[in-house]
Coordinates of C-alpha atoms in Angstrom, one line a residue:
X1 CA 18.9 105.5 145.2
X2 CA 18.9 102.9 142.4
X3 CA 20.3 100.2 144.6
X4 CA 17.7 100.8 147.4
X5 CA 14.8 100.8 144.9
X6 CA 16.1 97.5 143.4
X7 CA 16.4 95.9 146.8
X8 CA 12.9 97.1 147.7
X9 CA 11.4 95.7 144.5
X10 CA 13.2 92.3 145.0
X11 CA 11.8 92.1 148.6
X12 CA 8.3 92.9 147.4
X13 CA 8.5 90.2 144.7
X14 CA 9.7 87.6 147.2
X15 CA 6.8 88.6 149.6
X16 CA 4.3 88.3 146.7
X17 CA 5.6 84.9 145.6
X18 CA 5.7 83.6 149.2
X19 CA 2.1 84.9 149.8
X20 CA 1.0 83.2 146.7
X21 CA 2.5 79.9 147.8
X22 CA 1.0 80.2 151.3
X23 CA -2.4 80.9 149.8
X24 CA -2.2 77.9 147.6
X25 CA -1.0 75.7 150.5
X26 CA -3.7 76.9 152.9
X27 CA -6.7 77.6 150.7
X28 CA -6.2 75.4 147.6
X29 CA -5.0 72.5 149.6
X30 CA -1.8 71.9 147.7
X31 CA 1.1 70.2 149.2
X32 CA 4.1 72.1 150.5
X33 CA 6.3 71.1 147.5
X34 CA 3.7 72.1 145.0
X35 CA 3.1 75.4 146.8
X36 CA 6.8 76.1 146.8
X37 CA 7.1 75.4 143.1
X38 CA 4.2 77.7 142.3
X39 CA 5.8 80.4 144.5
X40 CA 9.1 80.0 142.7
X41 CA 7.4 80.2 139.3
X42 CA 5.6 83.4 140.3
X43 CA 8.9 84.8 141.5
X44 CA 10.6 84.0 138.2
X45 CA 7.8 85.7 136.2
X46 CA 8.1 88.7 138.4
X47 CA 11.8 88.9 138.0
X48 CA 11.5 88.6 134.2
X49 CA 8.8 91.2 134.1
X50 CA 10.9 93.6 136.2
X51 CA 14.0 93.0 134.0
X52 CA 12.0 93.6 130.7
X53 CA 10.4 96.8 132.1
X54 CA 13.7 98.2 133.3
X55 CA 15.3 97.4 129.9
X56 CA 12.5 99.2 128.1
X57 CA 12.8 102.2 130.4
X58 CA 16.6 102.3 129.9
X59 CA 16.1 102.1 126.1
X60 CA 13.8 105.0 126.3
X61 CA 16.3 107.1 128.3
X62 CA 19.2 106.1 126.0
X63 CA 17.0 107.0 123.0
X64 CA 16.4 110.5 124.5
X65 CA 20.1 111.0 125.2
X66 CA 21.0 109.9 121.6
X67 CA 18.4 112.4 120.3
X68 CA 19.9 115.1 122.4
X69 CA 23.4 114.2 121.2
X70 CA 22.2 114.2 117.6
X71 CA 20.8 117.7 118.1
X72 CA 24.1 118.9 119.7
X73 CA 26.1 117.4 116.9
X74 CA 23.9 119.1 114.3
X75 CA 24.3 122.5 116.1
X76 CA 28.1 121.9 116.3
X77 CA 28.2 121.1 112.5
X78 CA 26.3 124.3 111.8
X79 CA 28.7 126.3 113.9
X80 CA 31.7 124.7 112.2
X81 CA 30.2 125.5 108.8
X82 CA 29.7 129.1 109.9
X83 CA 33.3 129.4 111.1
X84 CA 34.4 127.9 107.8
X85 CA 32.4 130.4 105.8
X86 CA 33.9 133.3 107.9
X87 CA 37.4 131.9 107.5
X88 CA 37.0 131.7 103.8
X89 CA 35.8 135.3 103.7
X90 CA 38.8 136.4 105.7
X91 CA 41.2 134.5 103.4
X92 CA 39.6 136.2 100.5
X93 CA 40.1 139.6 102.1
X94 CA 43.7 138.8 102.9
X95 CA 44.4 137.6 99.3
X96 CA 42.8 140.8 97.9
X97 CA 44.8 142.9 100.3
X98 CA 48.0 141.2 99.3
X99 CA 47.3 141.6 95.7
X100 CA 46.5 145.3 96.2
X101 CA 49.7 145.7 98.2
X102 CA 51.7 144.0 95.6
X103 CA 50.3 146.3 92.9
X104 CA 51.1 149.3 95.0
X105 CA 54.7 148.0 95.7
X106 CA 55.1 147.5 92.0
X107 CA 53.9 151.0 91.3
X108 CA 56.3 152.4 93.9
X109 CA 59.2 150.4 92.5
X110 CA 58.4 151.7 89.0
X111 CA 58.4 155.3 90.3
X112 CA 61.7 154.7 92.1
X113 CA 63.2 153.3 88.9
X114 CA 62.0 156.3 87.0
X115 CA 63.4 158.6 89.6
X116 CA 66.8 156.8 89.4
X117 CA 66.8 157.3 85.6
X118 CA 65.9 161.0 86.0
X119 CA 68.7 161.4 88.5
X120 CA 71.2 159.8 86.2
X121 CA 70.1 162.0 83.3
X122 CA 70.3 165.0 85.6
X123 CA 73.8 164.0 86.7
X124 CA 74.8 163.7 83.0
X125 CA 73.4 167.1 82.2
X126 CA 75.2 168.6 85.2
X127 CA 78.5 167.0 84.1
X128 CA 78.0 168.4 80.6
X129 CA 77.3 171.8 82.1
X130 CA 80.4 171.6 84.2
X131 CA 82.5 170.8 81.1
X132 CA 80.9 173.7 79.3
X133 CA 81.5 176.1 82.2
X134 CA 85.1 174.9 82.5
X135 CA 85.8 175.4 78.8
X136 CA 84.1 178.8 78.9
X137 CA 86.2 179.8 81.9
X138 CA 89.4 178.6 80.1
X139 CA 88.4 180.5 77.0
X140 CA 87.7 183.7 79.0
X141 CA 91.0 183.4 80.8
X142 CA 92.9 183.0 77.5
X143 CA 91.0 185.9 75.9
X144 CA 91.5 188.3 78.9
X145 CA 95.2 189.3 78.1
X146 CA 94.4 189.8 74.4
X147 CA 91.4 192.0 75.1
X148 CA 93.4 194.3 77.4
X149 CA 96.9 194.8 75.9
X150 CA 97.5 198.0 77.9
X151 CA 96.5 197.4 81.5
X152 CA 96.3 200.3 83.9
X153 CA 99.2 201.0 86.2
X154 CA 97.0 200.2 89.2
X155 CA 94.8 197.2 88.3
X156 CA 93.7 196.7 91.8
X157 CA 92.2 200.2 91.9
X158 CA 90.8 200.4 88.4
X159 CA 89.5 196.9 87.7
X160 CA 87.9 196.5 91.0
X161 CA 85.9 199.6 90.6
X162 CA 84.8 198.5 87.1
X163 CA 83.2 195.3 88.5
X164 CA 79.6 195.2 89.4
X165 CA 78.8 195.0 93.1
X166 CA 77.9 191.3 92.9
X167 CA 81.2 190.4 91.1
X168 CA 83.1 192.4 93.6
X169 CA 81.7 190.4 96.4
X170 CA 82.5 187.1 94.6
X171 CA 86.0 188.3 93.9
X172 CA 86.6 189.2 97.6
X173 CA 85.1 185.9 98.7
X174 CA 87.3 183.9 96.4
X175 CA 90.5 185.8 97.1
X176 CA 90.1 186.1 100.9
X177 CA 90.8 182.5 101.8
X178 CA 94.2 182.5 100.1
X179 CA 96.1 183.8 103.1
X180 CA 94.5 181.1 105.3
X181 CA 95.6 178.4 102.9
X182 CA 99.1 179.9 102.8
X183 CA 99.3 180.0 106.5
X184 CA 98.2 176.4 106.8
X185 CA 100.8 175.2 104.3
X186 CA 103.8 174.1 106.3
X187 CA 107.3 174.6 104.8
X188 CA 109.4 171.6 103.9
X189 CA 111.0 170.1 107.0
X190 CA 113.5 167.5 107.8
X191 CA 112.5 164.2 109.5
X192 CA 114.1 165.4 112.8
X193 CA 111.9 168.5 112.8
X194 CA 108.8 166.5 112.0
X195 CA 109.6 164.0 114.7
X196 CA 110.0 166.9 117.2
X197 CA 106.7 168.4 116.1
X198 CA 105.0 165.1 116.5
X199 CA 106.3 164.4 120.0
X200 CA 105.4 167.9 121.0
X201 CA 101.9 167.6 119.6
X202 CA 101.4 164.2 121.4
X203 CA 102.6 165.5 124.7
X204 CA 100.6 168.7 124.5
X205 CA 97.5 167.1 123.0
X206 CA 97.5 169.1 119.8
X207 CA 95.8 166.4 117.8
X208 CA 92.9 167.6 115.7
X209 CA 90.1 165.6 114.1
X210 CA 88.8 166.5 110.7
X211 CA 85.5 164.9 109.5
X212 CA 84.9 164.0 105.8
X213 CA 81.4 162.7 105.0
X214 CA 80.5 159.6 103.1
X215 CA 77.2 159.9 101.3
X216 CA 74.8 157.5 99.7
X217 CA 74.5 157.4 95.9
X218 CA 72.6 158.9 94.1
X219 CA 70.7 160.5 97.0
X220 CA 73.9 162.1 98.5
X221 CA 72.6 161.6 102.1
X222 CA 75.3 161.6 104.7
X223 CA 75.7 158.1 106.2
X224 CA 79.2 158.0 107.7
X225 CA 82.0 160.3 108.6
X226 CA 85.7 159.4 108.3
X227 CA 87.9 160.9 111.1
X228 CA 91.1 162.3 109.5
X229 CA 94.0 163.1 111.9
X230 CA 95.9 166.3 111.8
X231 CA 98.7 167.5 114.1
X232 CA 99.6 171.1 115.0
X233 CA 103.1 172.2 115.9
X234 CA 104.0 175.1 118.3
X235 CA 103.3 177.6 115.5
X236 CA 99.8 176.1 114.8
X237 CA 100.9 174.8 111.4
X238 CA 99.0 171.7 110.4
X239 CA 100.7 168.4 109.6
X240 CA 98.8 166.0 107.4
X241 CA 98.7 162.3 108.2
X242 CA 100.8 161.4 105.2
X243 CA 103.6 163.7 106.5
X244 CA 104.0 162.2 110.0
X245 CA 102.6 158.6 110.1
X246 CA 105.7 156.9 108.8
X247 CA 107.9 158.9 111.2
X248 CA 105.5 158.3 114.1
X249 CA 105.5 154.6 113.4
X250 CA 109.3 154.5 113.3
X251 CA 109.5 156.4 116.6
X252 CA 106.9 154.3 118.4
X253 CA 104.4 157.1 118.8
X254 CA 101.7 155.9 116.5
X255 CA 100.1 153.8 119.2
X256 CA 99.6 156.8 121.5
X257 CA 98.2 158.8 118.6
X258 CA 95.7 156.1 117.6
X259 CA 94.6 155.8 121.3
X260 CA 94.0 159.5 121.5
X261 CA 92.2 159.6 118.1
X262 CA 89.9 156.7 119.3
X263 CA 89.0 158.7 122.4
X264 CA 88.1 161.8 120.3
X265 CA 86.2 159.7 117.7
X266 CA 84.0 158.1 120.4
X267 CA 83.3 161.5 121.8
X268 CA 82.3 162.8 118.3
X269 CA 80.2 159.7 117.6
X270 CA 78.3 160.1 120.9
X271 CA 77.4 163.7 120.0
X272 CA 76.5 162.8 116.4
X273 CA 74.1 160.0 117.6
X274 CA 72.2 162.5 119.8
X275 CA 70.7 164.0 116.6
X276 CA 71.0 161.0 114.2
X277 CA 71.0 157.4 115.3
X278 CA 72.0 156.1 111.8
X279 CA 75.3 157.9 111.5
X280 CA 78.6 156.2 111.9
X281 CA 82.3 157.1 112.2
X282 CA 85.3 155.5 110.5
X283 CA 88.5 155.6 112.7
X284 CA 91.9 154.8 111.1
X285 CA 94.2 152.3 113.0
X286 CA 97.8 151.7 112.1
X287 CA 99.3 148.3 111.7
X288 CA 101.9 149.0 114.4
X289 CA 99.0 149.6 116.9
X290 CA 97.5 146.3 116.0
X291 CA 100.8 144.4 116.5
X292 CA 101.9 146.2 119.7
X293 CA 100.6 144.2 122.7
X294 CA 100.8 147.1 125.2
X295 CA 99.2 149.7 123.0
X296 CA 96.6 147.3 121.7
X297 CA 95.6 146.3 125.2
X298 CA 94.9 149.9 126.1
X299 CA 92.8 150.4 122.9
X300 CA 91.0 147.1 123.5
X301 CA 90.1 148.1 127.1
X302 CA 88.7 151.4 125.8
X303 CA 86.7 149.8 123.0
X304 CA 85.4 147.2 125.5
X305 CA 84.1 150.0 127.7
X306 CA 82.3 151.5 124.7
X307 CA 81.1 148.3 123.2
X308 CA 77.6 149.7 122.8
X309 CA 78.9 151.9 120.0
X310 CA 80.3 148.9 118.1
X311 CA 77.6 148.9 115.3
X312 CA 78.4 152.5 114.4
X313 CA 82.1 152.7 115.1
X314 CA 84.2 151.2 112.2
X315 CA 87.9 150.6 112.5
X316 CA 89.8 151.2 109.3
X317 CA 93.0 149.5 108.2
X318 CA 95.1 149.6 105.0
X319 CA 94.9 146.9 102.4
X320 CA 98.6 146.1 103.0
X321 CA 97.9 145.6 106.7
X322 CA 95.3 142.8 106.0
X323 CA 97.7 141.2 103.4
X324 CA 100.6 141.0 105.9
X325 CA 98.7 139.9 109.1
X326 CA 100.9 137.9 111.5
X327 CA 99.7 135.6 114.3
X328 CA 99.5 138.5 116.8
X329 CA 97.7 140.8 114.5
X330 CA 95.2 138.1 113.5
X331 CA 94.5 137.3 117.2
X332 CA 94.0 141.0 118.0
X333 CA 91.8 141.5 115.0
X334 CA 89.6 138.5 116.1
X335 CA 89.3 140.0 119.6
X336 CA 87.9 143.2 118.1
X337 CA 85.5 141.3 115.9
X338 CA 84.4 139.2 118.8
X339 CA 83.3 142.4 120.6
X340 CA 81.1 143.4 117.7
X341 CA 83.3 145.9 115.9
X342 CA 83.4 146.1 112.1
X343 CA 86.3 146.8 109.9
X344 CA 87.0 148.8 106.7
X345 CA 89.8 148.6 104.2
X346 CA 91.3 151.6 102.5
X347 CA 94.4 152.5 100.5
X348 CA 93.4 149.8 98.0
X349 CA 96.0 149.5 95.2
X350 CA 94.5 146.7 93.2
X351 CA 91.2 144.8 92.8
X352 CA 92.6 141.3 93.7
X353 CA 90.2 140.9 96.6
X354 CA 89.0 137.8 98.4
X355 CA 85.6 138.8 99.8
X356 CA 84.9 135.5 101.6
X357 CA 88.1 135.7 103.6
X358 CA 87.6 139.4 104.4
X359 CA 84.0 138.8 105.5
X360 CA 85.1 136.0 107.8
X361 CA 87.6 138.4 109.4
X362 CA 84.8 141.0 110.1
X363 CA 85.4 143.4 107.1
X364 CA 82.1 145.1 106.2
X365 CA 83.4 148.1 104.0
X366 CA 86.0 148.4 101.3
X367 CA 87.0 151.9 100.1
X368 CA 88.4 151.9 96.5
X369 CA 89.5 155.1 94.7
X370 CA 87.1 156.1 91.9
X371 CA 90.0 156.3 89.5
X372 CA 90.9 152.7 90.2
X373 CA 87.3 151.5 89.8
X374 CA 86.9 153.3 86.5
X375 CA 90.4 152.3 85.1
X376 CA 89.8 149.8 82.3
X377 CA 93.3 148.4 82.7
X378 CA 92.4 146.9 86.1
X379 CA 89.9 144.6 84.4
X380 CA 92.7 142.5 82.9
X381 CA 94.7 142.5 86.1
X382 CA 91.9 141.4 88.4
X383 CA 89.6 138.3 88.4
X384 CA 86.4 140.3 88.2
X385 CA 85.2 143.3 86.2
X386 CA 84.9 146.6 88.2
X387 CA 81.2 146.8 87.4
X388 CA 80.6 143.4 89.1
X389 CA 82.7 144.2 92.2
X390 CA 79.8 145.8 94.1
X391 CA 77.5 142.8 93.6
X392 CA 80.2 140.3 94.5
X393 CA 81.1 142.1 97.7
X394 CA 77.4 142.6 98.6
X395 CA 76.8 138.8 98.5
X396 CA 79.3 138.5 101.4
X397 CA 77.8 141.5 103.4
X398 CA 80.5 144.0 102.3
X399 CA 79.6 147.5 101.1
X400 CA 81.8 149.1 98.4
X401 CA 82.7 152.8 98.9
X402 CA 84.1 154.9 96.1
X403 CA 86.6 157.5 97.5
X404 CA 88.4 160.4 96.0
X405 CA 85.5 161.5 93.8
X406 CA 86.2 164.9 92.3
X407 CA 83.9 165.2 89.4
X408 CA 80.3 164.7 88.4
X409 CA 81.3 162.6 85.4
X410 CA 82.8 160.0 87.9
X411 CA 79.5 159.9 89.8
X412 CA 77.6 159.0 86.6
X413 CA 80.0 156.2 85.8
X414 CA 80.0 154.9 89.4
X415 CA 76.2 154.7 89.3
X416 CA 76.4 152.3 86.4
X417 CA 78.7 150.2 88.6
X418 CA 76.0 150.0 91.3
X419 CA 78.2 151.8 93.9
X420 CA 76.1 152.7 96.9
X421 CA 78.5 155.0 98.8
X422 CA 80.8 157.8 97.8
X423 CA 83.4 160.1 99.4
X424 CA 85.5 162.9 98.0
X425 CA 86.0 166.6 97.6
X426 CA 83.0 166.7 95.2
X427 CA 80.8 166.2 98.2
X428 CA 82.8 167.9 101.0
X429 CA 86.5 168.1 102.0
X430 CA 87.7 167.1 105.4
X431 CA 86.6 169.9 107.8
X432 CA 87.7 170.5 111.4
X433 CA 85.5 170.2 114.4
X434 CA 84.3 173.2 116.2
X435 CA 86.4 174.3 119.2
X436 CA 83.8 172.9 121.6
X437 CA 83.8 169.6 119.7
X438 CA 80.2 170.0 118.5
X439 CA 78.9 167.4 116.1
X440 CA 79.0 167.9 112.4
X441 CA 75.3 167.7 112.0
X442 CA 74.4 171.0 113.4
X443 CA 73.6 173.8 111.0
X444 CA 74.6 177.5 111.1
X445 CA 72.2 180.2 110.6
X446 CA 72.0 181.9 107.2
X447 CA 73.1 185.2 108.5
X448 CA 76.2 183.6 110.1
X449 CA 77.0 181.8 106.8
X450 CA 76.7 185.0 104.8
X451 CA 79.0 186.9 107.3
X452 CA 81.6 184.1 107.2
X453 CA 81.7 184.1 103.3
X454 CA 81.6 187.8 103.1
X455 CA 84.6 188.3 105.5
X456 CA 86.6 185.6 103.8
X457 CA 86.8 183.2 106.8
X458 CA 87.2 179.5 106.3
X459 CA 83.6 178.1 106.3
X460 CA 84.9 174.8 107.7
X461 CA 85.4 176.3 111.1
X462 CA 81.9 177.7 111.6
X463 CA 79.9 175.6 109.2
X464 CA 79.4 171.8 109.4
X465 CA 80.4 169.4 106.8
X466 CA 76.9 168.3 106.2
X467 CA 75.9 171.8 105.0
X468 CA 78.4 171.6 102.1
X469 CA 77.0 168.1 101.2
X470 CA 73.5 169.4 101.0
X471 CA 74.7 172.4 98.9
X472 CA 76.1 170.0 96.4
X473 CA 73.2 167.5 96.6
X474 CA 70.2 167.0 94.4
X475 CA 68.8 170.5 95.0
X476 CA 72.1 172.0 93.7
X477 CA 72.1 169.6 90.8
X478 CA 68.5 170.7 89.9
X479 CA 69.5 174.4 90.1
X480 CA 72.6 173.9 88.0
X481 CA 70.7 171.8 85.4
X482 CA 68.1 174.5 85.1
X483 CA 70.8 176.9 83.8
X484 CA 72.0 180.3 85.0
X485 CA 69.8 183.1 86.0

């Protein structure tokens, strides 16, 4: 449209200039040259006028556009200012929320610290009560013969009747398990007899798994279980691990035993994880299994098939095994670590530990006897004080576990050493699984528990290990600290 209008205006200006020249030539009597010059002059003035008028019109339009742009810029500036104000308000709210959250966290941390101090004080009081009760029991035992110089001819018939009903029940509950313990205590055997019993147990699958819990300190919450291996002979007499491991290694049977124990441990772990996803199982592996290519290949295939359980399935080795690793053992250990499995070290005899090297090999737990940690003579023999060992291992991602804890006094001292996990008979002894292999987290009904204690049965068969831990936990500490009756 702009080009057509411009062409039309140009044609009109030419026609006007030509008409002016023709009129001057015909009417005014000017010559043709003069008429043409006049016509060109008129055409020039028309062109100049058209150019000036178009420039003025364009300037007006551009001025309007600039005014519109200025108004749009002003509106945009106002919107940016509004957004800045809102952003400043949001930042103020975030800062206030962070400060309030920090104050709340500090308050919670203070309360937790106070609770920790109270728990330590409670543990100290419980330990002192235990010492008092032990001394009182010893004094009562020593005074009993002096107070009754002429005992009756039938003490079982007279003294039992003189006891109150509650004391009679306690006496029956304490004395009843004695035959069970006696029946489980195997007589001394020769190595040939033990080897025969081990072979028979392996062939007939008489390998039992006992679970002993590892608890957090000071909360005493069950976090892991250690699988302890027991063998039964043809007379159902139990063989402890210390009695048959050396003989089984010499006979080449320890690999088959470890493979069967791994299978049982994985089954137990799967059942435990149905109720608690945070629980884990420690499975002991012998050095001979790690160095035997055939046996290790079977174990590796089984562990590869159960790779999903690697974060909660910990393989445990002796400290001597890690100190005497050969090329084959190191390669097999690296294969296990590559598949995500973590390792633990037990049977620690000294505190000369290299945490960086152990962490590089995949070690995440070290179990040290409580007596070794609390032995002041180890400070001079090791490069680090026992109280600093937990912090040193923690910097390399290794957790320290104090094992063989048997008294409350040891727990108090270990808390000062910042030990996070504990294991021992104080919390719960190793207990066998139920016949159907149920997990150790299920609870028995109160009636069933009372019947089992009343009849003198071993509570480890019907009751889970976790119940014993809860019975010796913070609630029991509070009851004992409150005093009798």
